[in-house]
Amino acid sequence: MLHMRALSRTYRTDTVETTALDAIDLDIMPGEFVAIMGPSGCGKSTLLNLMGMLDSPTSGSYVFDGKEVAGLSESKLADVRKASIGFIFQSFNLVDELSVRENVELALLYHSVPAAERRRRTEDVMDRVGIAHRARHFPSQLSGGQQQRVAVARALVAEPKLILADEPTGNLDTNHGEEVMRMLQTLNAQGSTIVMVTHSPSHADYASRVVNMLDGRILQERRRAA
Amino acid sequence: MLGHYLLIAIRILMRNRVYAAINIGGLALALAGCVLILGYIRYEQSYDGWLKDSGRLFQVQTTIRPPGQPDVRTQGSPFPVGEQLAAGFPQVEAVTSLSAGKTVTERDGQPVFIDATTVDGNFFKVFGLPFAYGSAATALPDTNSIVLTEKEAIRQFGTTDVLGRRFTLGAGPGKRDYKVSGVLRDLPRNTSLRIGVMYRGDIADIPIERRGWGNFDQIHYVKLRAGADAAMVNAALPGWEKRVVPTGTIDGKQFSMADVFDLRLEPVTGVHLGKAQEAALTPAGDPRALVTFAVVALLTLGMAVMNFVNLTTARALQRTREVALRKVLGARRRELIAQFMAENVLIAAVAVLIAMAIAELAIPWVARAMGADMQLHYLGKDGMLLPVLALFAITGLAGGLYPALYLSRFKPAAVLNGNRGSTETAGSGRLRMALVVVQFAIAIGLVTSTAVIWSQTRFVEQVDPGFRRDGLIQIANAWRYTQGGEYDAARRAMLAIPGVTKVGRTGLGPGDSAPKMVWLARTPGASQYASLTAYNIDADFLPTMDVKLLAGRMLGDRQAADRIADETPAQLATRGINVVVNRGAATKLGYRAPQAAIGQVVDVWFNGAAKVPATIAGVVEDTRFGTARDAVDPIVYAYNPGLTNQVLVRYAAARPGEVMAALAKIWRRFEPEIPFEARFTDDVVRELYAAERARTILFASFSLLAIVISCLGLYSLAAFATERRTKEIGIRKVLGARSRDIVRLLVAQFSRPVLIANLVAWPAAWWVMRDWLNGFDARIALTPTPFLIAGGLALVIAVATVAGQAIRVARRNPIHALRYE
C-alpha cells in the first residue's frame, strides 16, 4: 500500500536544523494494523504527518498506492488525501459549531457526493460506531469517548484505504480507551488498513505489527504472531 | 456547500455575539454615513437635471475682469446677448432673458414680498416647465399678464385654479392689476431657478442707456439644437464678442467692453455647483464641502473595514483548528477561501441592510440639517441600489479577502498536534497593530480638524468686526423711506422710541450680498488707480455703527462739500467732495499713518463718469461687513443720503423686541406699501455663518463616529489579545506579578499604537487645516492645543477601553489559566 525509501524530514529555523526523520524505510501492506511507538520527540508524529500527506518530506521517496507522492503540490496532495486517507486525532478535533451529524458529514462535503448519498453514508457510519442516537448533539455535549467515536466515524465515512490515528486514546480514560481500541480492531478485521501512533504498550498489542522509533530512526519492528 | 458555509457562519456569529455586534455595528454605522453623504452629493448634483431637455439648456455666464481687481464670475450677462446671440450661432434654438427681483402685494391688509421674475417671450420655449393650468402657448401673451406657481396661487387665492383672475402687484406708481395667464406646477427644491410670479418684460420699458453691454443685470439661458456642441459655441464666443461689441474711447484710449468680459455657456445642470455665483437666484452649493464629506465618509468606511480585517484575523486563532481539520478532510485552499469569503460577505450583507435602515431613519434629520430635499430611492438613473451594491462589494471584498487568505494559510499538521502558538505568524500581529495605528491616525486627524474648525467657527462669529454688533437693528428695503423730507420725521419718531440712541442710513449694510460699488482713486503723482469700495451713507451712519475715528473728523452738515445732493458728476468735479476712508483704504492709497491722510486730495473716478477731487476729512477703523472669509474692504465713505436704502438703529438699555415692534409701527406709518423687514445685526452675522456651522456639526458627527469605530476595534482587539495571553498572564502572576502590574503591561502595550498614530495624524491634520484656515481672512493661529487635545482624548479613550479588559484578565486566578492548556 505504501512504501517509504530513505525518507527524511528536517526542520530549519534561523539558527538550528533539527532532523525529525532520518532516512526511514518503511512498507505497509493492505489490511495491516501497525502501531508506531517511541518516546516523545522520536519522530512518530512527523512520520504520521508525512504518511498522511499533511507535511512533505525533505528528501527520499514515498510511493502511495503505486504513485510517487513526494514533491507533489499542496493541492495534489489534498486530492490524494481526501480520496484515500482518514484521520483520527488525540484531541478529537471536532468542529465546535457543527453537530455530530454535520461533523461526520463534513468529510464528504469536499468529495462531491450527492446530498442524499451523503446523508445515507453518514447515518450508516454513525450506526457502526454507535453514536447515531447523539446525531443532533454538539461536541461540547458529549463525553471524551463519544467525541472520539464521532471522530472515528468521520474518518470512516469517506471509506478511506488507510486510517491514520495519532494517539487516539491519549485523551481518554482506560475504559473509553479500550472501547476505541476494540473499535479499531473491528475495523481492521473488516479490512481497513490502520496506522496508529501510541504510547501505550497494551494498546499497541491490538496491532499486527509494532514499529519502535528513536531519534528519527526506526529502532526495531516486531510482528505479532497471528 | 454554500448552505454549509452560511450555516457555520451564522453559528460562529451567534457564538461570538459581542464580536459580531461590534464588527457588524461598526461597518453598518460607517456604511450608513457613506450612504447619507452619497445621497447628499447626489442631491446637490441633481440640480436642474429634472428640467425637460436639461442636456440642451445652458446659462450664459460672464467672467468680468476689471483692471487691477479680482475677476468676478457672474451668472448675469450683458443685455444685448438676448437679442444678438441667436443670430451669431446657428446651434442656438432659442435664447431667453430673465431678471429676478421682488415685488409686493397686499395680503390680509399687510404688504408682503413675492419673488418676481421678468422674462421675455422665449422663456417657455427654453424652459419646458409643466403647467397646472394654462399652457406654454397661451402664457404671458402681453405685459399685462402674469404666470404664477401653485404655491403663490394658493397663498393669494387659496386655490390653484386661478386662470384669468386679477392680481394686484407693485407699490406706489408701479402698482397695477395683472391677469393670471398660467399656473406653473411648483418647482422641486433642487433647482437654481427661483420663481414666484413671472411678468412678461417689454424692451420698450427699458431705458436706452440700460440696453448696453455694461448692464449685467439679467440672466440669459440658451437652448441648443439637438446634437449641437456647446464646446464649439464656447470656442467661438470670444471671436463673436470682438465682432459684436462696439469700441469707444475713454481718456483718449480705444476701449471695448469685450476686453473686460468673457462669455461662456454653462450647462444648466452645472449652475448650482459652478464657480460663477454672483447674481445667482438660489444659494450656491459648495463643491469643496462635497469633496470633504466624501473623503471623510470614505475614511470612516476605511476604518470600519480595517476593524473588520483586524477582528477577523485576530479571531483567526479560534478558527485554526477548523481550518486544519477541513484541510485534512480534503478541502483545498480555494474552497476555504470561498468559505471565509462567504462568511465575510454575509457580515457585510447584514451590515449593509442595517446601514440602509439607519440611513432611512436618519435621512429626514440630515435633510433638515443640510437644507436639502433628500430622498433615498433605489431604482432608476440615480437610484441608490447600484452604489449600495458597490459599497457592499467593496466592503465584502476589502474586508473579507485578506482574512480569507490569512485563515486559509494555516498548516494543518502543526495545528492539529496541539502546538497552537505556531499558527500565529510573526507578521500578523504587526499588521493588526499597523491597522490600529492607521485607524487612530484617522480618528485623531478628524478630531484635531474638528477642534480647529470648531474654534475657527466660534472665532469668526466673535471676531471684532470694527463696529458694535449688539444693540443694532437693520431695516431693509428702505429705498423710499430714507429719502426726502419724510425721513426726518421718521427719524425723529424712531429716536423717540425709548432706548434708541442713534439712527443712520447706508446703501450697504453688514452682511449685505448686494453688489458693491467700486471707486477708482489716485493720489497726486501716483501712476495707478487703487480700487476702493464706496459706501453711500449719511452723517449718522458711522456714529450709529460705533466705528472708531482714528484721525480727522466724521462727515456732517457743517461743511457744504461734505454732502453730495443732486449735483451732476461734472458739477462735483468742479467743486470737489469730502470723504472719510477706513484704515485699509488709507494704507492702500499709500499713507503710512491715518493722520498723514487727513486733508489730502485724491482723484476719484466718480461712478465711472467724472474725475472728482476728493479731500480726506477723516480716517476710521477698518470694519468687517462681510464674512471672515473675505478680506476687509478698503472703504471710502461718501455722505450721499440719496443713494441709501437701509436704516440702522442703535439702542441701549431697552428690550430688543419692544424696540423692533415700535420701529415696525413707525415704518407702517411712513411706508405702508412695503413690508417691514428688519433684523438684529447679531442675527444677520450669525446667519452668514449658518452653513459653516452646519458643516462643522456634520464634521463633528463623523469625528465622533470615527472615534467610536476605532474604540470598538481596539476594545475587541484588546479582548482577543488578553484572551490569547491568558497563559502568559497566569505565568507572570505565579512568578509574583500583581494585578496592577498586569494592567499596566497591557495598557502600555495598547497605548503604543495610539501614540504612534499621533505622529502620523498631526502633520496631516496640520497641513489640511492650515490650507482650510487660509480660506479665511480672519483666522485663529494654528496652535498645538487642538493637536494635544485630540491626541490626549484618543489616548484616554484607548486606555479606558483596554483597562477594563486588562483588569478583568489580571484578576483571574492563574490556576485556571495554566490548567487550561
PDB file of N, CA and C in Angstrom, chain B residues 373-412:
ATOM      1  N   ASP B 373     -33.656  68.620   0.054  1.00  0.00           N
ATOM      2  CA  ASP B 373     -34.890  67.850  -0.086  1.00  0.00           C
ATOM      3  C   ASP B 373     -34.520  66.426  -0.485  1.00  0.00           C
ATOM      4  N   MET B 374     -33.742  65.778   0.407  1.00  0.00           N
ATOM      5  CA  MET B 374     -33.167  64.482   0.028  1.00  0.00           C
ATOM      6  C   MET B 374     -34.140  63.342   0.228  1.00  0.00           C
ATOM      7  N   GLN B 375     -34.034  62.379  -0.675  1.00  0.00           N
ATOM      8  CA  GLN B 375     -34.786  61.142  -0.514  1.00  0.00           C
ATOM      9  C   GLN B 375     -33.899  59.997  -0.947  1.00  0.00           C
ATOM     10  N   LEU B 376     -34.160  58.830  -0.375  1.00  0.00           N
ATOM     11  CA  LEU B 376     -33.423  57.654  -0.828  1.00  0.00           C
ATOM     12  C   LEU B 376     -34.348  56.878  -1.746  1.00  0.00           C
ATOM     13  N   HIS B 377     -33.971  56.768  -2.999  1.00  0.00           N
ATOM     14  CA  HIS B 377     -34.699  55.828  -3.832  1.00  0.00           C
ATOM     15  C   HIS B 377     -33.701  54.890  -4.460  1.00  0.00           C
ATOM     16  N   TYR B 378     -34.170  53.703  -4.792  1.00  0.00           N
ATOM     17  CA  TYR B 378     -33.219  52.637  -5.096  1.00  0.00           C
ATOM     18  C   TYR B 378     -33.058  52.363  -6.577  1.00  0.00           C
ATOM     19  N   LEU B 379     -34.181  52.436  -7.310  1.00  0.00           N
ATOM     20  CA  LEU B 379     -34.096  52.095  -8.724  1.00  0.00           C
ATOM     21  C   LEU B 379     -33.995  53.367  -9.546  1.00  0.00           C
ATOM     22  N   GLY B 380     -33.762  53.203 -10.836  1.00  0.00           N
ATOM     23  CA  GLY B 380     -33.732  54.373 -11.716  1.00  0.00           C
ATOM     24  C   GLY B 380     -32.332  54.898 -11.929  1.00  0.00           C
ATOM     25  N   LYS B 381     -32.273  56.002 -12.652  1.00  0.00           N
ATOM     26  CA  LYS B 381     -30.986  56.514 -13.127  1.00  0.00           C
ATOM     27  C   LYS B 381     -30.050  56.831 -11.964  1.00  0.00           C
ATOM     28  N   ASP B 382     -30.535  57.622 -10.999  1.00  0.00           N
ATOM     29  CA  ASP B 382     -29.640  57.876  -9.867  1.00  0.00           C
ATOM     30  C   ASP B 382     -30.162  57.200  -8.609  1.00  0.00           C
ATOM     31  N   GLY B 383     -30.645  55.966  -8.787  1.00  0.00           N
ATOM     32  CA  GLY B 383     -31.073  55.172  -7.642  1.00  0.00           C
ATOM     33  C   GLY B 383     -29.863  54.769  -6.812  1.00  0.00           C
ATOM     34  N   MET B 384     -30.139  54.411  -5.575  1.00  0.00           N
ATOM     35  CA  MET B 384     -29.061  54.079  -4.650  1.00  0.00           C
ATOM     36  C   MET B 384     -28.642  52.617  -4.755  1.00  0.00           C
ATOM     37  N   LEU B 385     -29.402  51.821  -5.501  1.00  0.00           N
ATOM     38  CA  LEU B 385     -29.169  50.380  -5.488  1.00  0.00           C
ATOM     39  C   LEU B 385     -27.742  50.037  -5.940  1.00  0.00           C
ATOM     40  N   LEU B 386     -27.347  50.593  -7.086  1.00  0.00           N
ATOM     41  CA  LEU B 386     -26.020  50.256  -7.611  1.00  0.00           C
ATOM     42  C   LEU B 386     -24.901  50.726  -6.683  1.00  0.00           C
ATOM     43  N   PRO B 387     -24.929  51.997  -6.257  1.00  0.00           N
ATOM     44  CA  PRO B 387     -23.874  52.420  -5.322  1.00  0.00           C
ATOM     45  C   PRO B 387     -23.844  51.589  -4.045  1.00  0.00           C
ATOM     46  N   VAL B 388     -25.026  51.221  -3.547  1.00  0.00           N
ATOM     47  CA  VAL B 388     -25.050  50.428  -2.319  1.00  0.00           C
ATOM     48  C   VAL B 388     -24.455  49.050  -2.586  1.00  0.00           C
ATOM     49  N   LEU B 389     -24.799  48.468  -3.744  1.00  0.00           N
ATOM     50  CA  LEU B 389     -24.209  47.171  -4.101  1.00  0.00           C
ATOM     51  C   LEU B 389     -22.696  47.310  -4.242  1.00  0.00           C
ATOM     52  N   ALA B 390     -22.268  48.428  -4.812  1.00  0.00           N
ATOM     53  CA  ALA B 390     -20.830  48.648  -4.968  1.00  0.00           C
ATOM     54  C   ALA B 390     -20.156  48.750  -3.600  1.00  0.00           C
ATOM     55  N   LEU B 391     -20.770  49.514  -2.699  1.00  0.00           N
ATOM     56  CA  LEU B 391     -20.220  49.630  -1.347  1.00  0.00           C
ATOM     57  C   LEU B 391     -20.147  48.256  -0.693  1.00  0.00           C
ATOM     58  N   PHE B 392     -21.212  47.484  -0.894  1.00  0.00           N
ATOM     59  CA  PHE B 392     -21.289  46.138  -0.336  1.00  0.00           C
ATOM     60  C   PHE B 392     -20.151  45.281  -0.886  1.00  0.00           C
ATOM     61  N   ALA B 393     -19.974  45.352  -2.212  1.00  0.00           N
ATOM     62  CA  ALA B 393     -18.931  44.534  -2.840  1.00  0.00           C
ATOM     63  C   ALA B 393     -17.550  44.956  -2.335  1.00  0.00           C
ATOM     64  N   ILE B 394     -17.329  46.288  -2.285  1.00  0.00           N
ATOM     65  CA  ILE B 394     -16.024  46.783  -1.847  1.00  0.00           C
ATOM     66  C   ILE B 394     -15.755  46.345  -0.406  1.00  0.00           C
ATOM     67  N   THR B 395     -16.763  46.530   0.440  1.00  0.00           N
ATOM     68  CA  THR B 395     -16.601  46.188   1.847  1.00  0.00           C
ATOM     69  C   THR B 395     -16.361  44.690   2.004  1.00  0.00           C
ATOM     70  N   GLY B 396     -17.198  43.909   1.318  1.00  0.00           N
ATOM     71  CA  GLY B 396     -17.088  42.459   1.429  1.00  0.00           C
ATOM     72  C   GLY B 396     -15.725  41.984   0.946  1.00  0.00           C
ATOM     73  N   LEU B 397     -15.282  42.518  -0.209  1.00  0.00           N
ATOM     74  CA  LEU B 397     -14.005  42.083  -0.786  1.00  0.00           C
ATOM     75  C   LEU B 397     -12.835  42.589   0.050  1.00  0.00           C
ATOM     76  N   ALA B 398     -12.854  43.915   0.323  1.00  0.00           N
ATOM     77  CA  ALA B 398     -11.724  44.502   1.050  1.00  0.00           C
ATOM     78  C   ALA B 398     -11.615  43.897   2.437  1.00  0.00           C
ATOM     79  N   GLY B 399     -12.766  43.759   3.091  1.00  0.00           N
ATOM     80  CA  GLY B 399     -12.743  43.257   4.453  1.00  0.00           C
ATOM     81  C   GLY B 399     -12.579  41.753   4.510  1.00  0.00           C
ATOM     82  N   GLY B 400     -12.986  41.055   3.450  1.00  0.00           N
ATOM     83  CA  GLY B 400     -13.023  39.604   3.506  1.00  0.00           C
ATOM     84  C   GLY B 400     -11.816  38.912   2.925  1.00  0.00           C
ATOM     85  N   LEU B 401     -11.206  39.553   1.938  1.00  0.00           N
ATOM     86  CA  LEU B 401     -10.188  38.842   1.187  1.00  0.00           C
ATOM     87  C   LEU B 401      -8.950  38.526   2.041  1.00  0.00           C
ATOM     88  N   TYR B 402      -8.438  39.549   2.723  1.00  0.00           N
ATOM     89  CA  TYR B 402      -7.232  39.291   3.495  1.00  0.00           C
ATOM     90  C   TYR B 402      -7.461  38.253   4.591  1.00  0.00           C
ATOM     91  N   PRO B 403      -8.528  38.428   5.392  1.00  0.00           N
ATOM     92  CA  PRO B 403      -8.769  37.392   6.399  1.00  0.00           C
ATOM     93  C   PRO B 403      -8.933  36.003   5.782  1.00  0.00           C
ATOM     94  N   ALA B 404      -9.573  35.935   4.616  1.00  0.00           N
ATOM     95  CA  ALA B 404      -9.777  34.629   3.984  1.00  0.00           C
ATOM     96  C   ALA B 404      -8.437  34.030   3.580  1.00  0.00           C
ATOM     97  N   LEU B 405      -7.582  34.858   2.991  1.00  0.00           N
ATOM     98  CA  LEU B 405      -6.258  34.363   2.593  1.00  0.00           C
ATOM     99  C   LEU B 405      -5.465  33.952   3.825  1.00  0.00           C
ATOM    100  N   TYR B 406      -5.589  34.787   4.858  1.00  0.00           N
ATOM    101  CA  TYR B 406      -4.830  34.562   6.085  1.00  0.00           C
ATOM    102  C   TYR B 406      -5.263  33.271   6.758  1.00  0.00           C
ATOM    103  N   LEU B 407      -6.571  33.108   6.883  1.00  0.00           N
ATOM    104  CA  LEU B 407      -7.093  31.945   7.598  1.00  0.00           C
ATOM    105  C   LEU B 407      -6.823  30.649   6.848  1.00  0.00           C
ATOM    106  N   SER B 408      -6.884  30.749   5.523  1.00  0.00           N
ATOM    107  CA  SER B 408      -6.771  29.505   4.756  1.00  0.00           C
ATOM    108  C   SER B 408      -5.320  29.036   4.647  1.00  0.00           C
ATOM    109  N   ARG B 409      -4.402  29.820   5.234  1.00  0.00           N
ATOM    110  CA  ARG B 409      -2.990  29.532   5.038  1.00  0.00           C
ATOM    111  C   ARG B 409      -2.439  28.514   6.047  1.00  0.00           C
ATOM    112  N   PHE B 410      -3.162  28.331   7.153  1.00  0.00           N
ATOM    113  CA  PHE B 410      -2.617  27.512   8.238  1.00  0.00           C
ATOM    114  C   PHE B 410      -2.214  26.124   7.790  1.00  0.00           C
ATOM    115  N   LYS B 411      -1.087  25.666   8.349  1.00  0.00           N
ATOM    116  CA  LYS B 411      -0.631  24.312   8.053  1.00  0.00           C
ATOM    117  C   LYS B 411      -1.281  23.351   9.038  1.00  0.00           C
ATOM    118  N   PRO B 412      -1.973  22.355   8.533  1.00  0.00           N
ATOM    119  CA  PRO B 412      -2.750  21.508   9.425  1.00  0.00           C
ATOM    120  C   PRO B 412      -1.912  20.712  10.412  1.00  0.00           C
TER     121      PRO B 412
END
